Tab-separated table of C-alpha atoms and ligand atoms in Angstrom:
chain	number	residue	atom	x	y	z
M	285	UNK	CA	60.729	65.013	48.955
M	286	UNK	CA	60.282	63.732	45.088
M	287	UNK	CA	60.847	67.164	42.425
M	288	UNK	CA	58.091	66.873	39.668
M	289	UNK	CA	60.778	68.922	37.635
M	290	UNK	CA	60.700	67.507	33.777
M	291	UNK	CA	58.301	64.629	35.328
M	292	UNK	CA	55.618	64.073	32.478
M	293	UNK	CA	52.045	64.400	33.793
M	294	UNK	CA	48.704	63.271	31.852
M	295	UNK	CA	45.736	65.145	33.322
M	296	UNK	CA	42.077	64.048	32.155
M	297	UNK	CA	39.030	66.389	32.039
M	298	UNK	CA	41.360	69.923	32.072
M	299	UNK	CA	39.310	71.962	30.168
M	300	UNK	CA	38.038	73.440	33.214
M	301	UNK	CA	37.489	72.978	37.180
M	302	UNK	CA	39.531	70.532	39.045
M	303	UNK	CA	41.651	69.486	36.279
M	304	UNK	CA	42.045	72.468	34.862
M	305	UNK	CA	43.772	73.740	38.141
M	306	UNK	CA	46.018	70.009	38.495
M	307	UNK	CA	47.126	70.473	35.259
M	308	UNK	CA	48.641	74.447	36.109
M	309	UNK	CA	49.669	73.434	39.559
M	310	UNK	CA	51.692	70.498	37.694
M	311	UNK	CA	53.343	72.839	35.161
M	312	UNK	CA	53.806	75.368	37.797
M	313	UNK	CA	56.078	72.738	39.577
M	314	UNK	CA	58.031	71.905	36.518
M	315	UNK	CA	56.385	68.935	34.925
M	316	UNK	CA	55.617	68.875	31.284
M	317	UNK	CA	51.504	68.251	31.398
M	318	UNK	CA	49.473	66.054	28.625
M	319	UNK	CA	45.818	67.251	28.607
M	320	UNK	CA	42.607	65.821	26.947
M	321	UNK	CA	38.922	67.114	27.343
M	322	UNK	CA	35.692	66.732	25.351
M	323	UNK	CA	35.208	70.943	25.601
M	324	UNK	CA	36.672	72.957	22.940
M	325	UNK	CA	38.388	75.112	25.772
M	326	UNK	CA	41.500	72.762	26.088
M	327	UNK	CA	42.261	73.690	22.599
M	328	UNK	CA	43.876	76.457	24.574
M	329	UNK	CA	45.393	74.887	27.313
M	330	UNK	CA	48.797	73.838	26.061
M	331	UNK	CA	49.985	77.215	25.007
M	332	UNK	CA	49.251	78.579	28.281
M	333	UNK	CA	51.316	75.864	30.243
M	334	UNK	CA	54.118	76.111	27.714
M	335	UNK	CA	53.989	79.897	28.761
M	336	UNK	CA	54.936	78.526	32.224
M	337	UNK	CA	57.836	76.980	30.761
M	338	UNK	CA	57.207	73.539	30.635
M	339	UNK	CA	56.113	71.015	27.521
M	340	UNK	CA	52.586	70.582	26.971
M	341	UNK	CA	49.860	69.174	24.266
M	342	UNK	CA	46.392	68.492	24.083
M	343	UNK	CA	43.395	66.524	22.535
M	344	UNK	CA	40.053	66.532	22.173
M	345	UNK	CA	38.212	63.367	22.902
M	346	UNK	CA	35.980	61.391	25.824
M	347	UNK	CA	37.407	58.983	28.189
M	348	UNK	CA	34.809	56.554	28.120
M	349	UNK	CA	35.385	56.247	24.444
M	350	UNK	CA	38.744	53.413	23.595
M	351	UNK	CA	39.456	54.816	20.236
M	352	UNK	CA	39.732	58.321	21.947
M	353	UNK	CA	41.791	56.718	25.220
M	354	UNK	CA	44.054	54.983	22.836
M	355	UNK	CA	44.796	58.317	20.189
M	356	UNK	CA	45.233	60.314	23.611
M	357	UNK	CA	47.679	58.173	25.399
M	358	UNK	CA	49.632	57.167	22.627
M	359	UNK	CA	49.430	60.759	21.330
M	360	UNK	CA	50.816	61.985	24.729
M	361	UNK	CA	53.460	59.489	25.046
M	362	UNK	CA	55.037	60.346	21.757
M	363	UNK	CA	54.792	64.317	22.307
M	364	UNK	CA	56.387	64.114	25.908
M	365	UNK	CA	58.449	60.815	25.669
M	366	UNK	CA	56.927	58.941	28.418
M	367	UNK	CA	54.083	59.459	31.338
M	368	UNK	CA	54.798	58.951	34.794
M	369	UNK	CA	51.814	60.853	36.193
M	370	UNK	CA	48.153	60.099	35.699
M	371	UNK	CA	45.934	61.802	36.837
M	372	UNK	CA	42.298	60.436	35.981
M	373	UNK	CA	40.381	63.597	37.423
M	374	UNK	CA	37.085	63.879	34.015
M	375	UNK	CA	34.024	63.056	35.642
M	376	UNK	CA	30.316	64.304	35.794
M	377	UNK	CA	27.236	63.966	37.703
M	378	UNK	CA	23.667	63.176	37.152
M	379	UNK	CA	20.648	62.102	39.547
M	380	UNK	CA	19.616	59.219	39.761
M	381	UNK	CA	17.190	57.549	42.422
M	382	UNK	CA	16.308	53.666	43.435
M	383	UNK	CA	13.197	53.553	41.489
M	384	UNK	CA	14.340	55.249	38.359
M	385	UNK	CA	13.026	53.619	34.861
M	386	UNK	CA	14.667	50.938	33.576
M	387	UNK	CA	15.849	52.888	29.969
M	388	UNK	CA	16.349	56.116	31.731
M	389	UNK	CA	18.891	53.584	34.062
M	390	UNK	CA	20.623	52.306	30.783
M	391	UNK	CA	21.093	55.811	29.569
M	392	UNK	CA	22.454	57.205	32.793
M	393	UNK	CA	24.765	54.203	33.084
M	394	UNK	CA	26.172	54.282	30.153
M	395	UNK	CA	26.881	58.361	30.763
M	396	UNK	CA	28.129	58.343	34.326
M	397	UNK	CA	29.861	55.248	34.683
M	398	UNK	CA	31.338	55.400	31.703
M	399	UNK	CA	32.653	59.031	32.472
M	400	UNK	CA	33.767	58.112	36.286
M	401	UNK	CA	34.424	54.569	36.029
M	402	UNK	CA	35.190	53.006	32.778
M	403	UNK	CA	36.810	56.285	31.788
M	404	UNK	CA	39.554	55.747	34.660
M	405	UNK	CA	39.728	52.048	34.124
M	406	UNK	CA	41.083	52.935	30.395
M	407	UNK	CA	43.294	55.041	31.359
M	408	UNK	CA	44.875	52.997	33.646
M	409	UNK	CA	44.806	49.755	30.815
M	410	UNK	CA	46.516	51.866	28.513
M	411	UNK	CA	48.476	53.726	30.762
M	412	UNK	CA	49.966	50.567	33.259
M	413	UNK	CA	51.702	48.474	30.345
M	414	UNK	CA	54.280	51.729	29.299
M	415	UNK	CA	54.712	52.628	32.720
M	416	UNK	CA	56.029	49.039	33.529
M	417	UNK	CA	58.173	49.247	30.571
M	418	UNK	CA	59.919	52.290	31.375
M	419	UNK	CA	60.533	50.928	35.172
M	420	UNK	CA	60.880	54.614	36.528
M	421	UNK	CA	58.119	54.378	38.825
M	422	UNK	CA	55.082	57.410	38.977
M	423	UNK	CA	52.139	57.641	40.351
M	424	UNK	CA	48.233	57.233	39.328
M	425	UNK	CA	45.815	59.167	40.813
M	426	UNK	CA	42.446	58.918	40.633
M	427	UNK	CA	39.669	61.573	41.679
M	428	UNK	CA	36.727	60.544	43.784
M	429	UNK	CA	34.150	62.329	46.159
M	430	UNK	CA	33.617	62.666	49.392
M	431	UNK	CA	30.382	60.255	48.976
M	432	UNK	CA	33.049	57.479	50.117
M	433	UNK	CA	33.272	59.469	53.634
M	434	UNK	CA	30.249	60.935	54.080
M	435	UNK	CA	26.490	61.312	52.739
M	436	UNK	CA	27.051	63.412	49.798
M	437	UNK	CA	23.618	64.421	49.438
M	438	UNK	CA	24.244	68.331	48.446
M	439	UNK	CA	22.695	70.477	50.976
M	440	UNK	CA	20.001	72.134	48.310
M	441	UNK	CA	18.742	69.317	47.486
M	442	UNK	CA	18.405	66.909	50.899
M	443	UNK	CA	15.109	67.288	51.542
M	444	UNK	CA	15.605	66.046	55.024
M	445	UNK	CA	17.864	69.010	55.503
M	446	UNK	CA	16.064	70.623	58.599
M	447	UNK	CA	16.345	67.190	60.816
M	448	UNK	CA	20.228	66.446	59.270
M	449	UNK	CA	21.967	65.967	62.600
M	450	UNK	CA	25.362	66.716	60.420
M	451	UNK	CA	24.400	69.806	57.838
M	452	UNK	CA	27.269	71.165	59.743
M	453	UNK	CA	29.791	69.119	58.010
M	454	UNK	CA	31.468	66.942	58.161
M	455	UNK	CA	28.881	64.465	57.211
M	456	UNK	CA	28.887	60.698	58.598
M	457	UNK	CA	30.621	57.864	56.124
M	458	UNK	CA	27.773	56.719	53.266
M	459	UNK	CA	26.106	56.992	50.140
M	460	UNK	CA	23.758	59.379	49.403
M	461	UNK	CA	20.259	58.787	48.343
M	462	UNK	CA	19.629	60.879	45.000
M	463	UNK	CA	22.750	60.158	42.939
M	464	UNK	CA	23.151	55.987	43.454
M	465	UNK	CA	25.082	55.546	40.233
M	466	UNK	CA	27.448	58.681	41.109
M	467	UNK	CA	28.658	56.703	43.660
M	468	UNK	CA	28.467	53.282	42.896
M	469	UNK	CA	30.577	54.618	39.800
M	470	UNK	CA	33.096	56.043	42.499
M	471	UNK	CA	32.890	53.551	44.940
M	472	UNK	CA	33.606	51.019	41.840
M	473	UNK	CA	37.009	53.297	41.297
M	474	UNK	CA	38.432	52.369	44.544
M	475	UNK	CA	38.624	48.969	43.499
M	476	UNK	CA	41.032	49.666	41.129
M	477	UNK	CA	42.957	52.090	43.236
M	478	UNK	CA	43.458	49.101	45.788
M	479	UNK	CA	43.727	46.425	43.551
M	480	UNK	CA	46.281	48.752	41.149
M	481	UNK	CA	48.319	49.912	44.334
M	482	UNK	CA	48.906	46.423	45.232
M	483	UNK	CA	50.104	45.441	41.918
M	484	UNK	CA	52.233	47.903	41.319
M	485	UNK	CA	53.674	48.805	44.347
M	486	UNK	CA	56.648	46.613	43.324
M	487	UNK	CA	57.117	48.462	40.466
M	488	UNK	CA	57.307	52.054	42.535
M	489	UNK	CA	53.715	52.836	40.984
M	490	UNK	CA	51.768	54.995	43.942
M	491	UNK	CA	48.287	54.287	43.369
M	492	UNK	CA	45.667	56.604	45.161
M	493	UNK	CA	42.682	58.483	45.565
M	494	UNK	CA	41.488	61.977	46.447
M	495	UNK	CA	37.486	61.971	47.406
M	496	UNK	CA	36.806	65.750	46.775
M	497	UNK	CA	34.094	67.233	49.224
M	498	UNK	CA	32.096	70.538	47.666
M	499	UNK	CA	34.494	72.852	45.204
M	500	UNK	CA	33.787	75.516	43.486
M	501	UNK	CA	33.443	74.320	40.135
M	502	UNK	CA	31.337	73.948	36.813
M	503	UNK	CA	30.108	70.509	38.143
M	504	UNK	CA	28.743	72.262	41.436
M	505	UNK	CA	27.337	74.940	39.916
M	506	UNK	CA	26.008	73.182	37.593
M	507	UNK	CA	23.337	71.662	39.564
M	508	UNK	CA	19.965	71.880	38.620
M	509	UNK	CA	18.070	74.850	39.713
M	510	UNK	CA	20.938	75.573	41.959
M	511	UNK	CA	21.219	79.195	43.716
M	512	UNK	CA	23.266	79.043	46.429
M	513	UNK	CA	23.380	81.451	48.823
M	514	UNK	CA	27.075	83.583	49.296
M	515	UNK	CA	27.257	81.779	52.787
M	516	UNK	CA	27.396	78.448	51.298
M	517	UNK	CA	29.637	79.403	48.138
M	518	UNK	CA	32.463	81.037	50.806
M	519	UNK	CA	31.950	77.316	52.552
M	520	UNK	CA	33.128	75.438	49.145
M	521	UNK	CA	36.690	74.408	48.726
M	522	UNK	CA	39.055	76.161	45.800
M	523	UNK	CA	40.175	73.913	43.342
M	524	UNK	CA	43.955	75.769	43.433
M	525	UNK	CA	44.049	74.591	46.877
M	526	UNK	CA	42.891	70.953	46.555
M	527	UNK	CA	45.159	71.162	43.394
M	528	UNK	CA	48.334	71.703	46.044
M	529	UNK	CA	47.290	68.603	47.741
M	530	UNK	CA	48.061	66.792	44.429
M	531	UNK	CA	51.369	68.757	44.203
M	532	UNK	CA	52.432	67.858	48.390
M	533	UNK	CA	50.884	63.720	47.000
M	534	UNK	CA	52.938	63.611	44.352
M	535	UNK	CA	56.059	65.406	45.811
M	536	UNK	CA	56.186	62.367	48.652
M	537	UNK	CA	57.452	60.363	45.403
M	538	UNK	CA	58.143	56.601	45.605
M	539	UNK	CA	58.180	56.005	49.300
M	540	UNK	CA	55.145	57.962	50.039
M	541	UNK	CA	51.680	56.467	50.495
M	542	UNK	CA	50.121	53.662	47.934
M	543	UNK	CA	46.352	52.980	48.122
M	544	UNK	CA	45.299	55.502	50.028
M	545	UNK	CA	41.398	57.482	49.847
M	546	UNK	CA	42.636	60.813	50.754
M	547	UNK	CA	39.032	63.003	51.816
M	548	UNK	CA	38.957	66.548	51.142
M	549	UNK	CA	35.874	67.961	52.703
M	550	UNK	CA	33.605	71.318	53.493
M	551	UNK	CA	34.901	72.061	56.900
M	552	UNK	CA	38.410	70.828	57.252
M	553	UNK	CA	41.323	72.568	56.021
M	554	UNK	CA	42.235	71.749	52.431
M	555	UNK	CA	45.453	69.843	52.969
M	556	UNK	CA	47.280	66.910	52.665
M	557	UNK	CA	46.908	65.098	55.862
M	558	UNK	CA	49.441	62.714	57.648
M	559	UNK	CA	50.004	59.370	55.198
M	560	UNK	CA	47.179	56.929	57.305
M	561	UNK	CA	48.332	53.408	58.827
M	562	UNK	CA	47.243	51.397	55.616
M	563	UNK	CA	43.444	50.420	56.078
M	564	UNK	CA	42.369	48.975	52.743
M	565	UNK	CA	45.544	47.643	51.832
M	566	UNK	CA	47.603	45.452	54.703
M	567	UNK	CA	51.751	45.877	54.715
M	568	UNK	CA	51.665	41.824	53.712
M	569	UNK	CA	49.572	42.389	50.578
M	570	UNK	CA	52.029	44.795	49.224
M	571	UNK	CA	55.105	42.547	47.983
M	572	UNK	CA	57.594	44.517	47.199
M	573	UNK	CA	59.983	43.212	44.007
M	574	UNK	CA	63.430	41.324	45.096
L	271	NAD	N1	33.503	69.984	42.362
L	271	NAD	C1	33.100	69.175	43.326
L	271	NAD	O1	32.467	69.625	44.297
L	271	NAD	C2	33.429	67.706	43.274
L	271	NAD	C3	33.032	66.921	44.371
L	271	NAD	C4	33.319	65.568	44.350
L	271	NAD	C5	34.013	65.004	43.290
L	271	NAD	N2	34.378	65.782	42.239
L	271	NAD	C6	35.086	65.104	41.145
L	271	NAD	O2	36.155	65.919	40.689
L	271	NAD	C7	36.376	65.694	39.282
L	271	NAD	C8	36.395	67.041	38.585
L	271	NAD	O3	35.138	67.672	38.782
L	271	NAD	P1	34.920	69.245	38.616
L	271	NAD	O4	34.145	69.691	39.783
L	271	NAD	O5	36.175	69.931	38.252
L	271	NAD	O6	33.916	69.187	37.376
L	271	NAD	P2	33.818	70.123	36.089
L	271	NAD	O7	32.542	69.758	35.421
L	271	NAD	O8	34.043	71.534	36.453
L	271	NAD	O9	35.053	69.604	35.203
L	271	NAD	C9	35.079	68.260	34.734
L	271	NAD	C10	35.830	68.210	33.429
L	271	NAD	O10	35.789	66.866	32.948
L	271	NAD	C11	35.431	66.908	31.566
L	271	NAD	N3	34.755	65.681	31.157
L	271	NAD	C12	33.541	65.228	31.561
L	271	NAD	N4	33.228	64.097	30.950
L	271	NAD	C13	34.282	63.807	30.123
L	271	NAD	C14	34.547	62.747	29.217
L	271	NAD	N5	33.669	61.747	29.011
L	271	NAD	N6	35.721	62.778	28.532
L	271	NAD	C15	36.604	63.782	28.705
L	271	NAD	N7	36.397	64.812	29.558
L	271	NAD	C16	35.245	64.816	30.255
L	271	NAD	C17	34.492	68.099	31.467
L	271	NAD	O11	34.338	68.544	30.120
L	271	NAD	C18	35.181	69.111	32.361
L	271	NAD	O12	36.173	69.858	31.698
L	271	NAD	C19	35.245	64.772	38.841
L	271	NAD	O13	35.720	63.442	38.745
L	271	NAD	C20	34.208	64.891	39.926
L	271	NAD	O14	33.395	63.755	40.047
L	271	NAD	C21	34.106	67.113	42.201
């Protein structure tokens, strides 16, 4: 088992939620932890992780913005030395149906893909290059929902809730129906996980994903007219506990899984399962560097 002691992470979208508890989790292990975030709240984020002993600085700025991707990554590079760890976790989420307007389409494109897709894509570009130079290997992970395994459709809002044969989750594999570009956007980012952990594999870059079911964040309660009941907020996940899962990925260091869609969902214990037999990626694509 890989130590993530004086590893140097890059967490995106750790102002709060999700990323905000990867970005402890990775300190609290003993790696120094780069942070960005378009809220003012990660402002304050580095001083608290240097209070847990490790290196740390942050920046203001959007990930679907190049300018900002470039000042970030260069700006973390030169503070910590080098990345090894990515962790491309900023995302958001919007409705959006089949028969939506054309210019309300653009707008949500633009926003949600470029948040969940192009945002990640960036990352990696100007991530990939410098981790090939420094040849030590790391990992990339990118964070995903659990839209790629099952429906997705939030209980509050399905309105074909009464006749769901699954509203006890888990939920069968599929898109929902009232958030297309969500997950098109997050389907679209595990064609970069495979294609990425095939390519640099060779290079001891893991590449993989972690589809998130419900958690109690921001995002989630951030829904539209949403007031769930206590019954379904004790059924949502913590983020400290999916942010362990990234801790147990990332400890299995460069031997461990590559392309991989790990699912965390409502229902099943929040852990890091068994690595799978590879599904997306066969042994043969992976060509390992003489
Ligand atoms: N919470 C859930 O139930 C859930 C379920 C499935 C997937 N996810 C995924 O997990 C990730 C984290 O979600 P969360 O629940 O913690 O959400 P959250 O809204 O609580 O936190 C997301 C963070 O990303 C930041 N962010 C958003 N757009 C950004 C941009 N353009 N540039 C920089 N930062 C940006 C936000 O400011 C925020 O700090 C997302 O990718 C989300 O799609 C979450």
């Amino acid at each position: 088992m890989a130590s993530l002691k004086g590893r140097n992470a890059l967490v995106t979208g750790a102002a709060v939620g999700l990323g905000n508890a990867y970005a402890r989790a990775l300190a609290k292990a003993g790696a120094n932890v780069a942070v960005c975030d378009v809220r003012a709240e990660i402002d304050e984020l580095p001083a608290a992780l240097r209070g847990m002993g490790v290196q740390s600085a942050g920046w203001r700025g959007d990930v679907s913005n190049p300018a900002d991707v470039r000042r970030i990554v260069d700006g973390a590079i030169a503070a910590l030395g080098s990345i090894d760890l990515l962790v491309s976790n900023a995302g958001i989420w919007g409705g959006s149906v089949a028969d939506d307007d054309l210019d309300k389409s653009l707008a949500d494109y633009e926003r949600i893909v470029g948040t969940n897709l192009k945002g990640e894509y960036l990352f990696g570009r100007a991530l990939i290059p410098h981790m090939l130079a420094h040849g030590r290997g790391g990992d990339i992970v990118n964070i995903s929902t659990d839209h790629v395994h099952t429906c997705g459709t939030p209980f509050h809002v399905c309105p074909k809730l009464d006749s769901c044969p699954w509203k006890d989750a888990p939920r069968p594999t599929a898109g929902g129906t009232i958030m297309d570009l969500y997950d098109a956007g997050k389907w679209g980012l595990h064609g970069l996980t495979f294609a990425w952990a095939k390519a640099l594999r060779p290079h001891g870059i893991r590449v993989n994903a972690i589809c998130m079911g419900a958690t109690d964040s921001n995002m989630l309660r951030g829904f539209h007219n949403f007031n769930p009941s206590p019954e379904e907020v004790a059924t949502w996940m913590k983020a400290e506990d999916s942010a362990q899962v990234l801790i147990d990925l990332l400890m299995e260091g460069p031997g461990g899984r590559t392309g991989e869609n790990m699912n965390l969902c409502v229902g099943r214990p929040t852990r890091l399962e068994p690595a799978l037999p590879p599904v997306y990626i066969l042994a043969e694509d992976i060509h390992v560097k003489a």
